[in-house]
Tab-separated table of C-alpha atoms in Angstrom:
chain	number	residue	atom	x	y	z
A	1	UNK	CA	74.231	105.309	112.979
A	2	UNK	CA	73.246	106.951	109.871
A	3	UNK	CA	73.436	106.733	106.167
A	4	UNK	CA	72.091	104.363	103.503
A	5	UNK	CA	70.735	100.854	104.395
A	6	UNK	CA	73.554	98.262	104.308
A	7	UNK	CA	71.538	95.981	102.039
A	8	UNK	CA	70.936	98.822	99.465
A	9	UNK	CA	74.412	100.129	99.995
A	10	UNK	CA	75.884	96.494	99.031
A	11	UNK	CA	73.848	96.435	95.766
A	12	UNK	CA	74.825	100.036	94.711
A	13	UNK	CA	78.305	99.455	95.748
A	14	UNK	CA	78.975	96.321	93.961
A	15	UNK	CA	77.527	97.635	90.496
A	16	UNK	CA	79.613	100.775	90.917
A	17	UNK	CA	82.951	98.662	91.748
A	18	UNK	CA	82.039	96.416	88.882
A	19	UNK	CA	82.134	99.603	86.661
A	20	UNK	CA	85.177	100.535	87.779
A	21	UNK	CA	86.912	97.332	87.981
A	22	UNK	CA	86.051	96.898	84.085
A	23	UNK	CA	87.415	100.509	83.398
A	24	UNK	CA	90.475	99.050	85.182
A	25	UNK	CA	90.918	95.984	83.498
A	26	UNK	CA	90.859	98.389	79.744
A	27	UNK	CA	93.534	100.609	81.266
A	28	UNK	CA	95.404	97.496	82.522
A	29	UNK	CA	95.693	96.351	79.125
A	30	UNK	CA	96.579	99.898	77.759
A	31	UNK	CA	99.256	100.225	80.321
A	32	UNK	CA	101.141	97.215	79.067
A	33	UNK	CA	100.949	98.360	75.721
A	34	UNK	CA	102.558	101.967	76.853
A	35	UNK	CA	105.289	100.220	78.724
A	36	UNK	CA	105.954	98.034	75.776
A	37	UNK	CA	105.737	100.817	73.552
A	38	UNK	CA	108.411	102.923	75.862
A	39	UNK	CA	110.729	99.831	75.845
A	40	UNK	CA	111.031	99.562	72.327
A	41	UNK	CA	111.460	103.242	71.365
A	42	UNK	CA	114.293	103.759	74.105
A	43	UNK	CA	116.079	100.374	72.622
A	44	UNK	CA	115.790	98.446	75.757
A	45	UNK	CA	114.138	95.603	77.507
A	46	UNK	CA	110.275	95.651	78.931
A	47	UNK	CA	110.291	96.773	82.672
A	48	UNK	CA	109.057	93.693	84.056
A	49	UNK	CA	109.033	94.935	87.386
A	50	UNK	CA	106.355	97.622	86.409
A	51	UNK	CA	104.508	94.771	84.953
A	52	UNK	CA	104.689	92.546	87.640
A	53	UNK	CA	103.132	95.717	89.710
A	54	UNK	CA	100.522	96.174	87.535
A	55	UNK	CA	99.457	92.419	87.158
A	56	UNK	CA	99.564	92.359	91.298
A	57	UNK	CA	97.154	95.505	91.107
A	58	UNK	CA	94.879	93.911	89.007
A	59	UNK	CA	95.067	90.393	90.986
A	60	UNK	CA	94.041	92.177	94.017
A	61	UNK	CA	91.166	94.168	92.592
A	62	UNK	CA	89.881	90.776	91.133
A	63	UNK	CA	89.685	89.188	94.289
A	64	UNK	CA	88.151	91.786	95.919
A	65	UNK	CA	85.574	92.154	93.318
A	66	UNK	CA	84.733	88.441	93.515
A	67	UNK	CA	84.416	88.533	97.095
A	68	UNK	CA	82.164	91.221	96.999
A	69	UNK	CA	80.020	89.580	94.726
A	70	UNK	CA	80.069	86.656	96.781
A	71	UNK	CA	79.070	88.648	99.599
A	72	UNK	CA	76.279	90.201	97.787
A	73	UNK	CA	74.821	86.893	96.673
A	74	UNK	CA	75.065	85.297	100.347
A	75	UNK	CA	73.323	88.526	102.229
A	76	UNK	CA	70.574	89.141	99.280
A	77	UNK	CA	69.718	85.606	98.138
A	78	UNK	CA	71.683	82.792	99.799
A	79	UNK	CA	71.144	83.559	103.255
A	80	UNK	CA	67.927	85.965	103.260
A	81	UNK	CA	65.766	83.955	104.674
A	82	UNK	CA	68.048	81.666	107.072
A	83	UNK	CA	70.608	84.536	108.623
A	84	UNK	CA	69.403	85.654	111.843
A	85	UNK	CA	67.940	89.363	111.089
A	86	UNK	CA	67.923	88.891	107.385
A	87	UNK	CA	69.781	90.698	105.054
A	88	UNK	CA	70.471	94.147	106.951
A	89	UNK	CA	72.045	91.916	109.731
A	90	UNK	CA	74.033	89.829	107.743
A	91	UNK	CA	75.834	93.312	106.095
A	92	UNK	CA	76.024	94.285	109.429
A	93	UNK	CA	78.103	91.570	111.286
A	94	UNK	CA	81.832	92.508	110.754
A	95	UNK	CA	82.982	89.197	111.755
A	96	UNK	CA	81.150	87.198	108.837
A	97	UNK	CA	83.833	85.599	106.624
A	98	UNK	CA	83.531	87.811	103.492
A	99	UNK	CA	83.406	90.991	105.328
A	100	UNK	CA	87.044	90.023	106.858
A	101	UNK	CA	88.294	88.562	103.399
A	102	UNK	CA	87.212	91.787	101.755
A	103	UNK	CA	89.028	93.995	104.318
A	104	UNK	CA	92.176	91.927	104.182
A	105	UNK	CA	92.633	92.210	100.399
A	106	UNK	CA	91.949	95.803	100.708
A	107	UNK	CA	94.777	96.107	103.126
A	108	UNK	CA	97.144	94.393	101.038
A	109	UNK	CA	96.070	96.511	97.884
A	110	UNK	CA	96.280	99.617	99.884
A	111	UNK	CA	99.921	99.057	101.318
A	112	UNK	CA	100.746	97.799	97.677
A	113	UNK	CA	99.747	101.013	96.011
A	114	UNK	CA	101.315	103.591	98.546
A	115	UNK	CA	104.444	101.437	98.338
A	116	UNK	CA	104.613	102.188	94.823
A	117	UNK	CA	104.118	105.389	95.271
A	118	UNK	CA	106.998	105.656	97.887
A	119	UNK	CA	109.595	104.157	95.373
A	120	UNK	CA	108.682	106.431	92.914
A	121	UNK	CA	109.488	109.132	95.074
A	122	UNK	CA	112.555	107.440	95.977
A	123	UNK	CA	113.837	107.264	92.218
A	124	UNK	CA	113.004	110.794	91.735
A	125	UNK	CA	114.698	111.934	94.991
A	126	UNK	CA	117.687	109.600	95.037
A	127	UNK	CA	117.738	109.541	98.968
A	128	UNK	CA	116.078	107.351	101.560
A	129	UNK	CA	116.140	110.619	103.912
A	130	UNK	CA	113.265	112.142	101.781
A	131	UNK	CA	111.115	109.119	102.044
A	132	UNK	CA	112.034	108.421	105.399
A	133	UNK	CA	108.701	109.835	106.870
A	134	UNK	CA	106.579	108.188	104.117
A	135	UNK	CA	107.878	104.922	105.108
A	136	UNK	CA	107.395	105.139	108.818
A	137	UNK	CA	103.854	106.147	107.551
A	138	UNK	CA	103.483	103.220	105.511
A	139	UNK	CA	104.604	100.727	108.557
A	140	UNK	CA	102.112	102.347	110.527
A	141	UNK	CA	99.777	101.722	107.906
A	142	UNK	CA	100.385	98.191	107.656
A	143	UNK	CA	100.409	97.673	111.671
A	144	UNK	CA	97.339	99.648	112.159
A	145	UNK	CA	95.576	97.584	109.113
A	146	UNK	CA	96.717	94.124	110.274
A	147	UNK	CA	95.213	95.058	113.921
A	148	UNK	CA	92.164	96.359	112.034
A	149	UNK	CA	91.490	93.127	110.252
A	150	UNK	CA	92.147	90.827	113.135
A	151	UNK	CA	89.792	93.106	115.578
A	152	UNK	CA	86.941	92.304	113.095
A	153	UNK	CA	87.339	89.098	112.808
A	154	UNK	CA	87.019	88.180	116.602
A	155	UNK	CA	83.854	90.174	117.290
A	156	UNK	CA	81.325	88.086	118.856
A	157	UNK	CA	78.339	87.437	116.863
A	158	UNK	CA	75.253	89.628	116.930
A	159	UNK	CA	76.861	92.325	119.075
A	160	UNK	CA	79.607	93.649	116.850
A	161	UNK	CA	79.725	96.556	114.699
A	162	UNK	CA	83.169	98.312	113.026
A	163	UNK	CA	82.169	101.691	115.306
A	164	UNK	CA	83.038	99.601	118.354
A	165	UNK	CA	85.671	101.492	120.348
A	166	UNK	CA	88.387	98.140	119.959
A	167	UNK	CA	87.774	98.462	116.297
A	168	UNK	CA	87.353	102.078	115.663
A	169	UNK	CA	90.762	103.182	116.658
A	170	UNK	CA	92.632	100.814	114.280
A	171	UNK	CA	90.519	101.577	111.503
A	172	UNK	CA	90.537	105.517	112.145
A	173	UNK	CA	94.458	104.788	112.481
A	174	UNK	CA	94.551	102.925	109.218
A	175	UNK	CA	92.473	105.387	107.041
A	176	UNK	CA	94.358	108.507	108.787
A	177	UNK	CA	97.946	106.844	107.889
A	178	UNK	CA	97.379	105.951	104.540
A	179	UNK	CA	95.893	109.455	103.594
A	180	UNK	CA	98.820	111.177	105.049
A	181	UNK	CA	101.262	108.946	103.339
A	182	UNK	CA	99.506	109.385	99.915
A	183	UNK	CA	99.260	113.258	100.373
A	184	UNK	CA	102.571	113.694	101.901
A	185	UNK	CA	104.543	111.593	98.830
A	186	UNK	CA	102.581	113.406	96.015
A	187	UNK	CA	103.877	116.634	97.343
A	188	UNK	CA	107.378	115.529	97.421
A	189	UNK	CA	107.105	114.153	93.752
A	190	UNK	CA	105.250	117.132	92.474
A	191	UNK	CA	107.767	119.684	94.293
A	192	UNK	CA	110.937	117.663	93.213
A	193	UNK	CA	109.974	117.557	89.779
A	194	UNK	CA	108.824	121.417	89.577
A	195	UNK	CA	112.088	122.492	90.975
A	196	UNK	CA	114.164	120.427	88.397
A	197	UNK	CA	112.064	121.933	85.834
A	198	UNK	CA	113.103	125.426	86.749
A	199	UNK	CA	116.686	124.648	87.270
A	200	UNK	CA	117.058	123.132	83.983
A	201	UNK	CA	114.071	125.383	81.768
A	202	UNK	CA	117.060	127.350	80.102
A	203	UNK	CA	118.728	124.225	79.002
A	204	UNK	CA	115.753	122.322	77.174
A	205	UNK	CA	112.790	123.182	75.127
A	206	UNK	CA	110.387	120.967	76.730
A	207	UNK	CA	108.626	121.077	80.270
A	208	UNK	CA	108.062	118.808	82.943
A	209	UNK	CA	105.291	120.425	84.383
A	210	UNK	CA	102.707	118.165	82.551
A	211	UNK	CA	104.171	115.642	84.568
A	212	UNK	CA	103.407	117.357	87.921
A	213	UNK	CA	99.673	117.564	86.831
A	214	UNK	CA	99.481	114.206	86.185
A	215	UNK	CA	100.968	112.930	89.332
A	216	UNK	CA	98.753	115.560	91.299
A	217	UNK	CA	95.638	114.495	89.572
A	218	UNK	CA	96.058	110.867	90.536
A	219	UNK	CA	97.386	112.063	94.514
A	220	UNK	CA	94.109	113.951	94.513
A	221	UNK	CA	91.767	111.369	93.279
A	222	UNK	CA	92.948	108.935	95.523
A	223	UNK	CA	93.089	111.538	98.521
A	224	UNK	CA	89.882	112.506	97.925
A	225	UNK	CA	88.440	109.172	98.203
A	226	UNK	CA	90.373	108.361	101.153
A	227	UNK	CA	89.283	111.533	102.778
A	228	UNK	CA	85.294	110.926	101.818
A	229	UNK	CA	85.377	107.286	103.848
A	230	UNK	CA	87.628	108.564	106.771
A	231	UNK	CA	85.039	111.531	106.981
A	232	UNK	CA	81.991	108.822	107.007
A	233	UNK	CA	83.452	106.675	109.497
A	234	UNK	CA	84.168	109.265	112.004
A	235	UNK	CA	80.545	110.167	111.663
A	236	UNK	CA	79.283	106.681	112.047
A	237	UNK	CA	77.849	106.593	108.706
A	238	UNK	CA	77.099	103.793	106.622
A	239	UNK	CA	78.526	105.451	103.474
A	240	UNK	CA	82.001	104.254	104.336
A	241	UNK	CA	80.824	100.722	103.400
A	242	UNK	CA	79.594	102.266	100.205
A	243	UNK	CA	83.066	104.068	99.286
A	244	UNK	CA	85.251	101.457	100.835
A	245	UNK	CA	83.829	98.960	97.962
A	246	UNK	CA	85.382	101.762	95.335
A	247	UNK	CA	88.981	101.983	96.825
A	248	UNK	CA	90.397	99.024	95.367
A	249	UNK	CA	89.502	99.457	92.041
A	250	UNK	CA	90.472	103.349	92.273
A	251	UNK	CA	93.914	102.354	93.697
A	252	UNK	CA	94.786	100.240	90.361
A	253	UNK	CA	93.111	103.036	88.025
A	254	UNK	CA	95.347	106.130	89.725
A	255	UNK	CA	98.590	103.594	89.444
A	256	UNK	CA	97.682	103.193	85.493
A	257	UNK	CA	96.440	106.434	84.915
A	258	UNK	CA	100.051	108.075	85.664
A	259	UNK	CA	101.958	105.645	83.170
A	260	UNK	CA	99.026	105.938	80.198
A	261	UNK	CA	98.788	109.795	80.245
A	262	UNK	CA	102.458	110.378	80.101
A	263	UNK	CA	103.508	107.414	77.886
A	264	UNK	CA	100.670	109.165	75.365
A	265	UNK	CA	101.987	112.305	75.936
A	266	UNK	CA	105.369	111.098	74.806
A	267	UNK	CA	103.978	109.204	72.096
A	268	UNK	CA	102.592	111.916	70.605
A	269	UNK	CA	105.300	114.324	70.995
A	270	UNK	CA	107.992	111.323	69.278
A	271	UNK	CA	105.516	111.648	66.637
A	272	UNK	CA	106.043	115.250	65.888
A	273	UNK	CA	109.852	114.598	65.269
A	274	UNK	CA	109.054	111.908	63.001
A	275	UNK	CA	112.914	112.409	61.418
A	276	UNK	CA	116.430	113.175	61.954
A	277	UNK	CA	117.865	114.617	65.295
A	278	UNK	CA	114.061	115.727	66.064
A	279	UNK	CA	113.229	112.115	66.507
A	280	UNK	CA	116.094	111.428	68.682
A	281	UNK	CA	115.560	114.566	70.914
A	282	UNK	CA	111.802	113.439	71.509
A	283	UNK	CA	112.861	109.870	72.213
A	284	UNK	CA	115.705	110.911	74.515
A	285	UNK	CA	113.117	113.294	76.615
A	286	UNK	CA	110.581	110.623	76.569
A	287	UNK	CA	113.067	108.511	78.364
A	288	UNK	CA	113.933	110.986	80.590
A	289	UNK	CA	110.615	112.141	81.498
A	290	UNK	CA	109.161	108.469	82.162
A	291	UNK	CA	112.219	107.420	83.963
A	292	UNK	CA	111.018	107.636	87.153
A	293	UNK	CA	107.559	105.478	86.347
A	294	UNK	CA	109.740	102.691	85.016
A	295	UNK	CA	111.758	102.613	88.207
A	296	UNK	CA	114.940	103.534	86.388
A	297	UNK	CA	117.131	106.452	85.924
A	298	UNK	CA	119.218	108.938	87.453
A	299	UNK	CA	118.060	111.715	90.129
A	300	UNK	CA	116.114	114.265	88.730
A	301	UNK	CA	118.438	117.003	89.473
A	302	UNK	CA	121.371	115.260	87.669
A	303	UNK	CA	119.230	115.277	84.509
A	304	UNK	CA	119.411	117.193	81.108
A	305	UNK	CA	122.832	119.369	82.329
A	306	UNK	CA	124.339	118.897	79.328
A	307	UNK	CA	124.443	121.723	76.353
A	308	UNK	CA	124.873	120.381	72.989
A	309	UNK	CA	128.053	122.371	71.807
A	310	UNK	CA	127.764	121.560	68.306
A	311	UNK	CA	124.773	123.582	67.957
A	312	UNK	CA	126.700	126.813	69.310
A	313	UNK	CA	127.973	129.240	66.857
A	314	UNK	CA	131.673	129.716	66.948
A	315	UNK	CA	134.050	132.037	64.653
A	316	UNK	CA	137.650	131.731	64.975
A	317	UNK	CA	140.066	134.561	64.452
A	318	UNK	CA	143.725	133.756	64.329
A	319	UNK	CA	146.308	136.717	64.076
A	320	UNK	CA	150.307	135.964	63.709
A	321	UNK	CA	152.553	138.904	64.688
A	322	UNK	CA	156.073	138.412	63.189
A	323	UNK	CA	159.477	140.268	64.159
A	324	UNK	CA	162.439	140.953	61.688
A	325	UNK	CA	165.421	141.828	63.042
A	326	UNK	CA	167.825	144.909	62.245
A	327	UNK	CA	170.281	143.369	59.718
A	328	UNK	CA	167.497	141.632	57.493
A	329	UNK	CA	165.340	145.073	57.676
A	330	UNK	CA	168.623	147.357	56.665
A	331	UNK	CA	169.567	144.840	53.415
A	332	UNK	CA	166.253	145.051	52.460
A	333	UNK	CA	166.512	148.732	52.571
A	334	UNK	CA	169.601	148.458	50.581
A	335	UNK	CA	168.433	146.372	48.074
A	336	UNK	CA	169.466	143.041	49.030
A	337	UNK	CA	168.543	140.422	46.897
A	338	UNK	CA	169.219	137.551	49.640
A	339	UNK	CA	167.629	134.186	49.296
A	340	UNK	CA	164.398	133.299	50.680
A	341	UNK	CA	165.622	131.007	53.223
A	342	UNK	CA	167.549	133.138	54.619
A	343	UNK	CA	164.816	135.776	55.510
A	344	UNK	CA	162.644	133.145	56.652
A	345	UNK	CA	165.231	132.116	59.056
A	346	UNK	CA	165.347	135.802	60.356
A	347	UNK	CA	162.017	135.857	60.964
A	348	UNK	CA	161.014	135.133	64.749
A	349	UNK	CA	157.223	134.270	65.323
A	350	UNK	CA	156.342	136.108	68.704
A	351	UNK	CA	152.714	135.365	69.647
A	352	UNK	CA	149.607	133.839	68.639
A	353	UNK	CA	145.665	134.787	69.724
A	354	UNK	CA	142.401	132.484	69.365
A	355	UNK	CA	139.470	134.662	69.801
A	356	UNK	CA	136.295	132.433	70.333
A	357	UNK	CA	133.110	134.638	70.028
A	358	UNK	CA	129.964	132.831	70.743
């Protein structure tokens, strides 16, 4: 088994997790502000579903941070002399209750983050068929995660390690399935928004490509982290302990990042249309562009299909063709001064043309 000493890894990983956790708290506050402002501009109530999910992710990363802090204190200070084998043996033992608890919290946090991503994909595609495979992967992640936590908790004291075959297979399955879920859903989201942007490109002035970039950035950040921890684990490296502690706050950060970046971009765009119809247009675009984040709206392919006809230049030409009978014409040629009423009565309207030139 190669990699960092576990006691040193615990110190470094807990410190970095604390930094990321503090950053996630800041992003949580900004996320709540963005959700409130987007709702105010759109003239609707705050989306409490997204608020609840944001709070749930913060709670998960908070509990994980607390457990890691307790684990570091127990292994490096409280149990330093009394634990058989010292700090390294303490951090090596998988069935130690702090290790089991932190992995249980990580499993729940991962399933929650992946579930949110799948729900966003459904909102954009508006069909369960597209997300059927990611949902299957999600259930595989849930089953393998529960089995991994259970298999770790029952390992005998002193001979246990996460690299044993009975534990290794479930942990590998969990990492692989959640990585596949995140990668596939990110591709589906980016592809749907991209093809929708191409389909309506001629009917709108703005572009959805920045949304694709935000989703891709968040997906790449999380996928790279999962790939790193999976690579360390299959190589029996202690580096997987180091990276694993950073994933919980990263899950929260990637969720907040999508809402914040799109929300700030739309706030800036709305400020550029500070008056008149430009403001209304900007707000409407903001609502359409962020509807999948807030869990509302129609399918992406059904958006922005209408063309504002009141802005199209139209010219109308009306021509009137009249026909006069022979008797009237003869009277006129002979100088007949009959009444105007008789002449009008003898006239017959035979056609009407309307030409619209755009």
